[in-house]
XYZ file of C-alpha atoms in Angstrom:
624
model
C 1.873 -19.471 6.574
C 2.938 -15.814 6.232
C 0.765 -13.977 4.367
C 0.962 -13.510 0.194
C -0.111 -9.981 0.158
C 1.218 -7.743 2.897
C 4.537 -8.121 5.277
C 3.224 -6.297 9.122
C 5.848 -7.698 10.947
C 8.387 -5.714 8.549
C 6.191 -2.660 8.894
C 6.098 -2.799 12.592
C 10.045 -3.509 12.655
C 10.922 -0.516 10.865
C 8.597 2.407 12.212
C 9.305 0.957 16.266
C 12.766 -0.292 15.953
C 14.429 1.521 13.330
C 12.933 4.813 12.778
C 12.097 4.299 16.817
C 8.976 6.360 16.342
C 7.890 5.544 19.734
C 10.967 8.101 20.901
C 11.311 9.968 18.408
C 7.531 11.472 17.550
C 4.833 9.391 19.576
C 3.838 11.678 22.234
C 5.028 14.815 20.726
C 3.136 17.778 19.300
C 0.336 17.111 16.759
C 0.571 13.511 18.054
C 0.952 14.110 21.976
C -2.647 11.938 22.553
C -0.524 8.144 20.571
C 1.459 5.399 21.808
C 2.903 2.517 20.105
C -0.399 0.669 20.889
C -2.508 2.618 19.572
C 0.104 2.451 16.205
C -0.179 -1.441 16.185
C -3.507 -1.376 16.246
C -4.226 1.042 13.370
C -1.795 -1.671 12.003
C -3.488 -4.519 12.461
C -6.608 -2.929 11.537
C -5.081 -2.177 8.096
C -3.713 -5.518 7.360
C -7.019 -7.294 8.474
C -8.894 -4.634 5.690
C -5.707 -5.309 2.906
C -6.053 -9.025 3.435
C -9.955 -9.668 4.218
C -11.589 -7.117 2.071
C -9.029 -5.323 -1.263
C -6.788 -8.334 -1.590
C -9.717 -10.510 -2.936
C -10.966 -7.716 -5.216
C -7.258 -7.767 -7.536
C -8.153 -10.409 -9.955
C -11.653 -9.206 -10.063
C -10.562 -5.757 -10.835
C -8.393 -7.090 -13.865
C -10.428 -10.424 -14.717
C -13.640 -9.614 -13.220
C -17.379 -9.064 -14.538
C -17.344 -6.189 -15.607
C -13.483 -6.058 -16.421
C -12.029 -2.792 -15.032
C -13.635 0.497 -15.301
C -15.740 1.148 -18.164
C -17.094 4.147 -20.756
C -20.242 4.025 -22.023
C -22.991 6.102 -23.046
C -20.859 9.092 -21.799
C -20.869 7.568 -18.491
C -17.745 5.590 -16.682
C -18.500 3.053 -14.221
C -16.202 1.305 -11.958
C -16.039 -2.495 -10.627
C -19.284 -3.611 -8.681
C -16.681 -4.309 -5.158
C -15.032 -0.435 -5.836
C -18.493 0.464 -4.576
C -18.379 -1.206 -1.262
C -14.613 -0.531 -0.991
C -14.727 3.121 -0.714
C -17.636 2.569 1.623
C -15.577 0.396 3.792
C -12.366 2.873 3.360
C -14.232 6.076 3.994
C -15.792 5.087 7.102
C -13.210 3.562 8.368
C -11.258 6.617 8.147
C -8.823 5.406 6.394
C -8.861 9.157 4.419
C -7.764 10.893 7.291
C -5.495 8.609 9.667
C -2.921 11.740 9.391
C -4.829 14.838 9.078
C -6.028 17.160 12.058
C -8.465 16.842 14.264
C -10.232 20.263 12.782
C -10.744 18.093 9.782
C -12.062 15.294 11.204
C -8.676 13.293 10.914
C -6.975 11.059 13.226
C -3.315 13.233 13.545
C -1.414 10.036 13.341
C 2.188 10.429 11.921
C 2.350 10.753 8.200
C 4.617 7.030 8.774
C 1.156 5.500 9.929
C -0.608 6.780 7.032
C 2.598 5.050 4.610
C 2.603 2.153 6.330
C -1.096 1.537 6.157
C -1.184 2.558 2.566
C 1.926 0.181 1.560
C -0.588 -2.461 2.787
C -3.566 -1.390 1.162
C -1.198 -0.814 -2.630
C -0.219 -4.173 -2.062
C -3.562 -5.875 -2.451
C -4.987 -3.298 -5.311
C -3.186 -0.229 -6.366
C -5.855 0.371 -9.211
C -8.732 0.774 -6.311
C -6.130 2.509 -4.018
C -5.645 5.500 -6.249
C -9.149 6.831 -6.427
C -9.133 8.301 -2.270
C -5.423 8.624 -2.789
C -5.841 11.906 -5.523
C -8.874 12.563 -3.173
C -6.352 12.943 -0.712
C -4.267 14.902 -2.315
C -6.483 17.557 -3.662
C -7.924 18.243 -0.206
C -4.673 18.888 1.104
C -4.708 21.501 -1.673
C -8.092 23.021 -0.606
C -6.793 23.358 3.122
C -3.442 24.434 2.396
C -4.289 27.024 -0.148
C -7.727 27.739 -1.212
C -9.877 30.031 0.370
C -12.986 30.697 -1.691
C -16.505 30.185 -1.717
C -17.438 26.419 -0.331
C -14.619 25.727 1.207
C -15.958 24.703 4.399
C -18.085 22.379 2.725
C -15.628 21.057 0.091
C -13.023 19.712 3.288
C -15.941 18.411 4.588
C -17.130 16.513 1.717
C -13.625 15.787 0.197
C -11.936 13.878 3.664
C -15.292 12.174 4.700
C -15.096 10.727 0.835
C -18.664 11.907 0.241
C -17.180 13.845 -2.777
C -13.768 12.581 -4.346
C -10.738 14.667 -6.165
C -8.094 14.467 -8.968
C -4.981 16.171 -10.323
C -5.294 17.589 -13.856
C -2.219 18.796 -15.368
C -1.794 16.656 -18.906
C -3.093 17.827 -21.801
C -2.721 16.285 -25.457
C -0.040 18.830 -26.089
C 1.409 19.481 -23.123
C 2.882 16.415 -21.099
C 6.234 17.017 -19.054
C 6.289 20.587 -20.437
C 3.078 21.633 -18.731
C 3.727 25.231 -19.868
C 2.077 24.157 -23.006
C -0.968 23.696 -21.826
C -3.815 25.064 -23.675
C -6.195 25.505 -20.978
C -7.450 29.356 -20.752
C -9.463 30.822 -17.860
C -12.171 33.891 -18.723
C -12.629 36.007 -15.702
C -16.168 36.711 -14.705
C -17.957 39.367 -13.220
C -18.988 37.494 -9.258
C -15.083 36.577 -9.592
C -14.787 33.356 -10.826
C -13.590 31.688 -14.016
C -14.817 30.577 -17.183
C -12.277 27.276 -17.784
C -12.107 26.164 -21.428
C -9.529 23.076 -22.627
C -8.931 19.204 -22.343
C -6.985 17.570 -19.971
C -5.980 13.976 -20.738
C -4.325 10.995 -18.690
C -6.140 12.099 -15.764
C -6.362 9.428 -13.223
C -9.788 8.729 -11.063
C -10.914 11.014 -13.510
C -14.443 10.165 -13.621
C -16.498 7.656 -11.623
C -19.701 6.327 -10.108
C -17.905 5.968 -6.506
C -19.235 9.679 -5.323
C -22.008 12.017 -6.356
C -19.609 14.796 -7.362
C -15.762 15.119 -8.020
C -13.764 18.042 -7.433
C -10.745 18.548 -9.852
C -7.752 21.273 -9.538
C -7.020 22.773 -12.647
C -4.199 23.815 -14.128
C -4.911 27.370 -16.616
C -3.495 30.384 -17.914
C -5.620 33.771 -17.032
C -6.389 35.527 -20.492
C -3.699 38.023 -21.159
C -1.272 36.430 -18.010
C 2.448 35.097 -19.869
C 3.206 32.069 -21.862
C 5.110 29.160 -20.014
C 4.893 27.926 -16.578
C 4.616 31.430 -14.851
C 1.526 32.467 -16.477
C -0.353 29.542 -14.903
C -2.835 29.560 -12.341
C -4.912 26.517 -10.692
C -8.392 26.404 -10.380
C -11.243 24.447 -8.509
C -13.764 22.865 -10.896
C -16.007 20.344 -9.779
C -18.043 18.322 -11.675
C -21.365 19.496 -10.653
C -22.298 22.865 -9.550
C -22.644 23.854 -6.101
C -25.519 26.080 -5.007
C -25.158 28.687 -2.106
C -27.045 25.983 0.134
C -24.221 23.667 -0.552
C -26.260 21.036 -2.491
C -26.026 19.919 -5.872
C -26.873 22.048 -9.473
C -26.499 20.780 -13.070
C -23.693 19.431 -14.326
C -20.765 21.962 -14.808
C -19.936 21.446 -18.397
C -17.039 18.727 -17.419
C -17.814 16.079 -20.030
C -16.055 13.097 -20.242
C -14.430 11.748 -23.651
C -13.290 8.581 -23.466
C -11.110 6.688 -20.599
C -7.813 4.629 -21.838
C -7.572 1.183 -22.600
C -4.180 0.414 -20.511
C -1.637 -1.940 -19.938
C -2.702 -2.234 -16.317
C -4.404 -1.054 -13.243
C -7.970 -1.667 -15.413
C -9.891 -0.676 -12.727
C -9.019 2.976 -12.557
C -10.443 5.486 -14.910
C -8.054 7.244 -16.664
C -9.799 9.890 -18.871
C -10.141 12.575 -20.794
C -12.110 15.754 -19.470
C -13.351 18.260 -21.882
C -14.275 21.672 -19.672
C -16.548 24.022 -20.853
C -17.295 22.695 -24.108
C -20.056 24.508 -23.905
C -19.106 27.588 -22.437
C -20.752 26.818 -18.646
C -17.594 25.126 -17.077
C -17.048 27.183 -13.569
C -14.058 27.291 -11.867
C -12.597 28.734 -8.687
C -9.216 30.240 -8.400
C -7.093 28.836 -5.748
C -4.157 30.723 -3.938
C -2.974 33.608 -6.373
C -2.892 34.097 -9.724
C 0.157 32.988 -12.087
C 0.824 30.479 -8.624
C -0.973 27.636 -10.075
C 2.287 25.432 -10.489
C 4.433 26.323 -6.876
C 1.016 25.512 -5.444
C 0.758 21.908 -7.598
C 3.857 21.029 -7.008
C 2.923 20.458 -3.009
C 0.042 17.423 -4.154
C 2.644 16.845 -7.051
C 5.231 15.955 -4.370
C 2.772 13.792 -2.450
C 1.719 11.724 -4.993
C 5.178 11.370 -6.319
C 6.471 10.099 -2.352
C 3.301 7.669 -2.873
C 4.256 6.439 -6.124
C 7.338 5.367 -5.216
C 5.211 3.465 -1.951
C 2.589 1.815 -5.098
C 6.517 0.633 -6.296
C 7.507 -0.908 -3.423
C 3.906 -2.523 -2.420
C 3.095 -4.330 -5.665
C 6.935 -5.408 -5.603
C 5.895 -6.606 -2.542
C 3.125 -8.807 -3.136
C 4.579 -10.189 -6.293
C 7.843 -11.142 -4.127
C 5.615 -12.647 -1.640
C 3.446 -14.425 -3.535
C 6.680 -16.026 -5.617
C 8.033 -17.186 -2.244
C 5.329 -19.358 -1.631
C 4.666 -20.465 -4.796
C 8.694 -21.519 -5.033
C 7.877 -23.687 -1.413
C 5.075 -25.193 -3.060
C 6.362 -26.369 -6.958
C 8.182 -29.247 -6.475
C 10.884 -29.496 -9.698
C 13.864 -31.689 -9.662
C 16.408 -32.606 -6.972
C 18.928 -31.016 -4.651
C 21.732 -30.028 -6.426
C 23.217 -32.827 -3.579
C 22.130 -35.358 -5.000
C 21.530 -34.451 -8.672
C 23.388 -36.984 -10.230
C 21.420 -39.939 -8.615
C 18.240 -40.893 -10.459
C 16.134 -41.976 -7.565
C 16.922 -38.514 -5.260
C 13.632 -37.413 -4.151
C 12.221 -34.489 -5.815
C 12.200 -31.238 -3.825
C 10.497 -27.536 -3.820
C 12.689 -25.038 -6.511
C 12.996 -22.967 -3.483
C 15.996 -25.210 -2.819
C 17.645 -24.526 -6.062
C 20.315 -21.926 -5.239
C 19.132 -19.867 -9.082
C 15.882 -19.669 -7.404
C 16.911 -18.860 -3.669
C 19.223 -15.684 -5.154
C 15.919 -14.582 -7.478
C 14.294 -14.915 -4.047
C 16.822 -12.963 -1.827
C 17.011 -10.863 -4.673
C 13.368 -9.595 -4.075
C 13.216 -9.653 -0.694
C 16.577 -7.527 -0.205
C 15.054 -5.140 -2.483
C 11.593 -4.661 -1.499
C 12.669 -4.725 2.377
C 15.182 -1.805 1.812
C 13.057 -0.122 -0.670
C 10.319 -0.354 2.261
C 12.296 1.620 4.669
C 13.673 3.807 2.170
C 10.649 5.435 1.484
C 8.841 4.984 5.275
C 12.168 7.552 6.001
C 10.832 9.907 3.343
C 7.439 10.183 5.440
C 9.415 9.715 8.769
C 11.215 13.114 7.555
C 8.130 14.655 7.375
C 6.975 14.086 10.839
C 10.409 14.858 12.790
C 9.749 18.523 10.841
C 6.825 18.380 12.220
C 7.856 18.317 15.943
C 10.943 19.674 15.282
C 11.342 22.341 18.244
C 13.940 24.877 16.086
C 13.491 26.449 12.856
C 16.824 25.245 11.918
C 15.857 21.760 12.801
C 12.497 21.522 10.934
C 14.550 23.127 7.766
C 16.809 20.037 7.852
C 13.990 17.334 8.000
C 12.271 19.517 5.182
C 15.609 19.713 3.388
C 15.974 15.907 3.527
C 12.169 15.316 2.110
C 13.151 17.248 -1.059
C 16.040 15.334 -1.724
C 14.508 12.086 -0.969
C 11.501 12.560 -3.288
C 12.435 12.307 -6.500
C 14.698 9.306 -5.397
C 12.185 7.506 -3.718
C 9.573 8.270 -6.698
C 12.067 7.317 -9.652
C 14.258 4.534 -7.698
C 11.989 2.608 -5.493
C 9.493 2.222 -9.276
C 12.147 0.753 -11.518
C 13.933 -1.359 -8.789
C 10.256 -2.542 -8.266
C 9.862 -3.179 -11.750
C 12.847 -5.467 -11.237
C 11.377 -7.162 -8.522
C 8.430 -8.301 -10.447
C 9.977 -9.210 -13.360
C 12.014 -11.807 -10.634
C 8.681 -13.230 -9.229
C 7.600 -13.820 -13.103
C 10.666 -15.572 -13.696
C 10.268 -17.744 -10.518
C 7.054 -18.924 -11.406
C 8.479 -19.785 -15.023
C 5.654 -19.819 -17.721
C 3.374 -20.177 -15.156
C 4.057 -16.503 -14.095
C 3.460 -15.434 -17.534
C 0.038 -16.689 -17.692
C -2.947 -14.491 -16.367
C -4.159 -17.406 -13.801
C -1.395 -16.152 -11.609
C -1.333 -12.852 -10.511
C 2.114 -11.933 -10.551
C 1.806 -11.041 -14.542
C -0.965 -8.474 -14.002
C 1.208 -6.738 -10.626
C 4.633 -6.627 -13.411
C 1.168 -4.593 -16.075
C 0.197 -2.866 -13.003
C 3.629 -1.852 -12.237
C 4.818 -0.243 -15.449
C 2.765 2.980 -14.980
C 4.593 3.836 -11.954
C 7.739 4.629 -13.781
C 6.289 7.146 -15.854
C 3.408 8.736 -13.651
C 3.816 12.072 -11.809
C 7.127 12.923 -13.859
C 8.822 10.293 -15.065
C 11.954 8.929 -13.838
C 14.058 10.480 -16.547
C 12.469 13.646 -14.898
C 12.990 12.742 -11.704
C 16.846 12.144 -12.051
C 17.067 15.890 -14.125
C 15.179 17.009 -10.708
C 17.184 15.905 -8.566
C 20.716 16.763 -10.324
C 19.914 20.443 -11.481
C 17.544 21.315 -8.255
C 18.223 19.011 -5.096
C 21.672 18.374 -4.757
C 21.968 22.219 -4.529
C 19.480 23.621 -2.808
C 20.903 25.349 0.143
C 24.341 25.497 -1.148
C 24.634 21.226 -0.610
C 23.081 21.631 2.794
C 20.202 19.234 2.395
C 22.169 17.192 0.353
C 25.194 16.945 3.093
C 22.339 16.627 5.933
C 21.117 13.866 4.304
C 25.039 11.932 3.712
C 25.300 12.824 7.698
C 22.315 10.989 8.630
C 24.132 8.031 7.197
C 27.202 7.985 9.254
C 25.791 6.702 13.028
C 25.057 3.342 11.269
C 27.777 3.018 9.557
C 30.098 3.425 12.510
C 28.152 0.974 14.485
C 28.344 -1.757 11.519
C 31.866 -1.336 11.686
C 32.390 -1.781 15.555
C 30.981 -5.338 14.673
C 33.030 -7.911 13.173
C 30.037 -9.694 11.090
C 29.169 -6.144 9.461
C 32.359 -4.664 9.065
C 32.797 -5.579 5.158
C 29.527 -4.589 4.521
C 29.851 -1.197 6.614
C 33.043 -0.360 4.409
C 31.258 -1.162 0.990
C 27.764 1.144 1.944
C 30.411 3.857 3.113
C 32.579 3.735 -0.266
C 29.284 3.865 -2.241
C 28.321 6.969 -0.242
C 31.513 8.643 -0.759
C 31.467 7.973 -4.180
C 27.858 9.473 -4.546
C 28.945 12.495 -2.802
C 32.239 12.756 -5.146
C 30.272 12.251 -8.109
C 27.860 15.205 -6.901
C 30.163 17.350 -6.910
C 31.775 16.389 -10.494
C 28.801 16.584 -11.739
C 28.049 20.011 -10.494
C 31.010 21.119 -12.577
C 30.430 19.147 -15.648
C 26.915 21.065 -15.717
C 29.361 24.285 -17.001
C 32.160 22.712 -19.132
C 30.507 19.381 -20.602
C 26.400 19.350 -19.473
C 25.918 16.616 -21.698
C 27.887 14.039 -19.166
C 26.049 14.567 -16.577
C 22.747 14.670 -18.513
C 22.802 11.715 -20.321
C 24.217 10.466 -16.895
C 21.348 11.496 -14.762
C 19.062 8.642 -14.428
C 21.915 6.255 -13.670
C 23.287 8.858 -10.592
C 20.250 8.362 -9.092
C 19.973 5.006 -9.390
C 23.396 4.784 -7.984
C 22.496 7.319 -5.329
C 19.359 4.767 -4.687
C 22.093 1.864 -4.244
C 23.725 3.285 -1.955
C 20.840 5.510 0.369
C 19.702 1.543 0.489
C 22.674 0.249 1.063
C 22.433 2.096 4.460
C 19.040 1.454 5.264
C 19.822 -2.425 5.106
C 23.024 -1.767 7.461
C 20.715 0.420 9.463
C 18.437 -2.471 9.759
C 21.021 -5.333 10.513
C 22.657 -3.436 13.202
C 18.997 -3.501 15.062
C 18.466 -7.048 13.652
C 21.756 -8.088 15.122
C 21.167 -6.417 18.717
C 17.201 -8.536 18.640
C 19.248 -11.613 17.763
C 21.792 -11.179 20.172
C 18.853 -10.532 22.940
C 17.277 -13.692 22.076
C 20.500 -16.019 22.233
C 20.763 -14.879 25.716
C 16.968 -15.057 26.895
C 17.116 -18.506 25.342
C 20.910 -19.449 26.786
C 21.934 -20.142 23.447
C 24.531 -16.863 23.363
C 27.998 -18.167 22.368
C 26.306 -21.689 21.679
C 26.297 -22.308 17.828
C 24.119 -25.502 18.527
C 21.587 -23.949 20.676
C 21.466 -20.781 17.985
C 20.935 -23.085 14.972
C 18.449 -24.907 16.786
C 16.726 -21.343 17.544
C 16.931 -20.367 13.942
C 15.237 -23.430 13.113
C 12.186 -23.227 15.087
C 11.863 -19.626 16.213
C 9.706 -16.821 13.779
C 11.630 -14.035 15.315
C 15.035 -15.378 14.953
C 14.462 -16.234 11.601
C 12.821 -12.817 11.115
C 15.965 -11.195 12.553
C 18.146 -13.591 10.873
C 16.915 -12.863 7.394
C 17.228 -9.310 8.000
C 21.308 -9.815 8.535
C 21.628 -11.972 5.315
C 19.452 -9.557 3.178
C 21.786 -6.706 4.111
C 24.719 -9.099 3.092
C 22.941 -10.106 -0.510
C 22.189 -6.352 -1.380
C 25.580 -4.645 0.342
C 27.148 -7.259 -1.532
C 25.739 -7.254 -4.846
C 24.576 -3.958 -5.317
C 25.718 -1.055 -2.663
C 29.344 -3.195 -3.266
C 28.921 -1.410 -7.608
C 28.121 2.046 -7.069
C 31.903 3.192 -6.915
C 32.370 1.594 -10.501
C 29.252 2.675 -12.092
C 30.120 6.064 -11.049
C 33.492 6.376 -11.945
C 32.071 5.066 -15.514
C 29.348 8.225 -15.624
C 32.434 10.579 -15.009
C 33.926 9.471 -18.636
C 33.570 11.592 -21.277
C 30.782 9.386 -22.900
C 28.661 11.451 -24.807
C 27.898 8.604 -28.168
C 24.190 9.135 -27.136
C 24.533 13.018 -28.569
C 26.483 12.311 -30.959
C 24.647 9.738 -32.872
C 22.995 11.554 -35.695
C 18.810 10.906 -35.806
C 19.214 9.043 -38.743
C 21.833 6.880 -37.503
C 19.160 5.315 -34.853
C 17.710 3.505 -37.421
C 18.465 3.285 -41.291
């Protein structure tokens, strides 16, 4: 039986066969010293530690003794198994698969590190956050900090002896962060006094490590109002003395942690610094820098976002498939009208079958949609021109804020399907697919939120270079197009992704001008380009994918003489795992091509009107 939580064989599909990372960056560069072998079994290793040791931990995490993370006594303490987790994580190195060697990291492609995390977000998202901000902020100390400890803080921060967050939020200052309140007192050894509350902060406090180290966003005394007058700061949570061990605690006190919708078992708090005038900080890159210097761990959590999207879509699509082959609920629609037809599994009811194609379709392009954001990243990487690593780099922007906003609410979708399969079963909390749909929600709104997103990508992607990156990323579109359309079974569906394409890039450019004569258009319209852009960039990933698909199944017709023999193939469809797994790769392009990419000309055309009702409307008129 496959597996409820995480979908290898899909992984392994896309990076070798489709992104063809064994050609395209195995052996090259940073990672000269890996092979495909030694990719599958970092794979395998990561399914066997999703399955055997998070996967049991979800309903504990949400259901468990004690439930989630909790606050008490001024102290926040996580679930008993986070404890043996982050053991099992850290030294597995886990932290590190795509870091340098000078590090301590494993210079795998950033693809590896995806893939492995899609797994591990799968089984428990809540659990999976706490080394991913780690993560992030020690990309931030190596990239840009270079003050005192810093030796000691990479050290500490990849190894997960010491853990890291992101703190941006404040009460008053959400997605306008050039509110924040935060102020930073210079001092006379050159660091900072940091005074202010941050709130929403993820991972925020814990008992998984004996200190926590959290970037800071503050403005200088006397530096401008806004975003340009802030500056980002290193503030752990407990001193550091010159010999690199622990002081007293550094006047980060923790108020209270939220009482959420979902992912229970991650503390998401409120930090009070320098309450009482002893909070320490250390400035990192250059003053009034604090938010170009963000924005690089904003971007990577926002590309892993959109992976926590498409993993707990994942699992709750998976886990809905077998439950639909195991609830057995009326007859074939066959035989329906004779009382004594057997009763059969609702995965033969064809309501059911499209909610299940529906998912699968979804999370399967969604899958590769955002591997290609990471697989970006690594041809840059060994990109041998300056012009060619600008164009991978070029794509990655555009991507992001697709693959962040797009790949969360289309995942929201996909586990509001698996509740509805399950019926009221799925709506009770001894099934987990209710607490993946609560777990879900936050992804839509964390790291910017999608509205965000969409105003990110109209008013800064599309035109960054003139087009360029946006035209570079169209062109990467075309090869598999073409090759769809050379085949008679994809030939439809190559025409409908290529329409939807055209129409995204005709809409761009409408849209562009609509900013100066009518901005309200293509403002109100923003969220819905980009989910129409998402339609479409999918659209081509599933044609992508059934053109390999249809080359696999083609090979094994004619290793098992079945080629040209609808008999034999049937037979081989029947009672062979990889031409069914090739198989349901062709129809799931079909389903989505033909249900979704097949809009995106229609839904665009409608953005283009001159539909502005939702300015209009008076305040009062909302509601009277």
């Amino acid at each position: 039986m496959a597996s409820k939580w995480v979908d290898e064989r899909d992984i392994k599909f896309i990076l070798h066969d489709v992104l063809d990372i064994d050609n395209q960056v195995l052996g090259k560069g940073l990672h000269a010293d890996h092979d495909a072998e030694m990719v599958d079994m970092v794979l395998a290793e990561a399914a066997k530690f999703a399955e055997n040791e998070l996967a049991p931990t979800y309903p504990d995490e949400d259901r468990g003794k004690p439930i989630g993370a909790e606050f008490k006594d001024g102290k926040v303490t996580t679930p008993d198994s986070y404890k043996r987790l982050w053991q099992l994580y850290t030294e597995g190195g886990w932290m590190t698969v795509s870091d340098s060697y000078e590090v301590g990291g494993q210079q795998f492609p950033q693809t590896i590190y995806a893939a492995s995390n899609n797994m591990f977000l799968a089984c428990n998202q809540a659990f999976i956050m706490y080394p991913g901000l780690t993560h992030g902020a020690a990309r931030l100390v190596e990239d840009f900090y270079q003050g005192p400890f810093r030796d000691l803080l990479l050290e500490k921060m990849y190894s997960g002896a010491w853990a890291g967050t992101m703190c941006l939020t404040e009460p008053g200052a959400g997605s306008d962060v050039g509110m924040l309140k935060t102020t930073a007192r210079r001092n006379a050894d050159g660091s900072f006094s940091i005074t202010g509350t941050k709130s929403f902060i993820s991972s925020g406090d814990h008992d998984l490590t004996e200190n926590i180290i959290h970037p800071v966003l503050a403005r200088i005394e006397g530096d401008p109002a806004g975003t340009k007058g802030i500056s980002i700061f290193l503030v752990p949570k407990y001193k550091i003395k010159a010999d690199g061990s622990l002081g007293e605690l550094n006047d980060v006190i923790t108020g209270n942690i939220e009482h959420k919708m979902g992912i229970h078992g991650n503390a998401t708090c409120t930090l009070n610094f320098g309450e009482n005038g002893n909070c320490v900080g250390y400035l990192m890159g250059e003053e009034c820098q604090g938010m170009p210097i963000m924005f690089h761990m904003m971007n990577e959590e926002r590309q892993g976002v959109g992976m926590m999207g498409v993993a707990l879509a994942s699992s709750a699509y998976r886990h809905a498939l077998q439950f639909a082959k195991e609830r057995i609920q009326g007859s074939n629609i066959v035989n329906m009208k004779d009382p004594d037809a057997p009763k059969v599994p609702i995965i033969q009811h064809p309501d059911v079958r499209r909610m299940l194609l529906a998912m699968k379709s979804h999370v399967e392009g969604l899958r590769l949609l955002t591997l290609l954001c990471y697989h970006c990243m690594d041809m840059a990487k060994v990109a041998e021109t300056e012009e060619e690593k600008d164009k991978w780099g070029g794509m990655v922007e555009v991507l992001t804020p697709i693959v962040k906003a797009y790949c969360t609410d289309r995942g929201m979708y996909v586990n509001d399907l698996a509740i509805q399969t399950y019926g009221g079963y799925g709506y009770c909390k001894e099934y987990p697919v209710e607490q993946m749909m609560r777990d879900q929600k936050i992804n839509c709104i964390y790291e910017g939120t999608n509205g965000i997103q969409a105003l990110d990508l109209l008013g800064r992607k599309l035109g960054m270079k003139k087009g360029l990156y946006f035209m570079n990323l169209l062109g990467e579109t075309q090869a598999a197009v073409a090759t769809a359309k050379a085949n008679s079974d994809l030939a439809r569906e190559a025409g409908l992704v290529e329409n939807a394409l055209n129409a995204v890039a005709a809409a761009a450019m409408d849209f562009r001008g609509l900013i100066k004569t009518n901005p309200f258009v293509p403002l109100i319209g923003a969220s819905d380009f980009l989910n129409c852009f998402g339609d479409a960039l999918t659209g081509w990933c599933h044609i992508w994918m059934a053109n390999v698909a249809t080359q696999k199944l083609n090979e094994l017709y004619a290793a098992n003489g079945a080629a040209g023999d609808p008999a034999k193939q049937f037979e081989l469809l029947m009672n062979n795992k990889e031409a069914q797994f090739f198989s349901g790769k062709i129809e799931g392009a079909k389903f989505f091509i033909g249900r979704v990419t097949a809009l995106v000309p229609a839904k665009l055309d409608v953005l283009k009107q001159d539909e502005t009702s939702a300015m209009r409307i008076t305040e009062e008129a909302f509601a009277v």
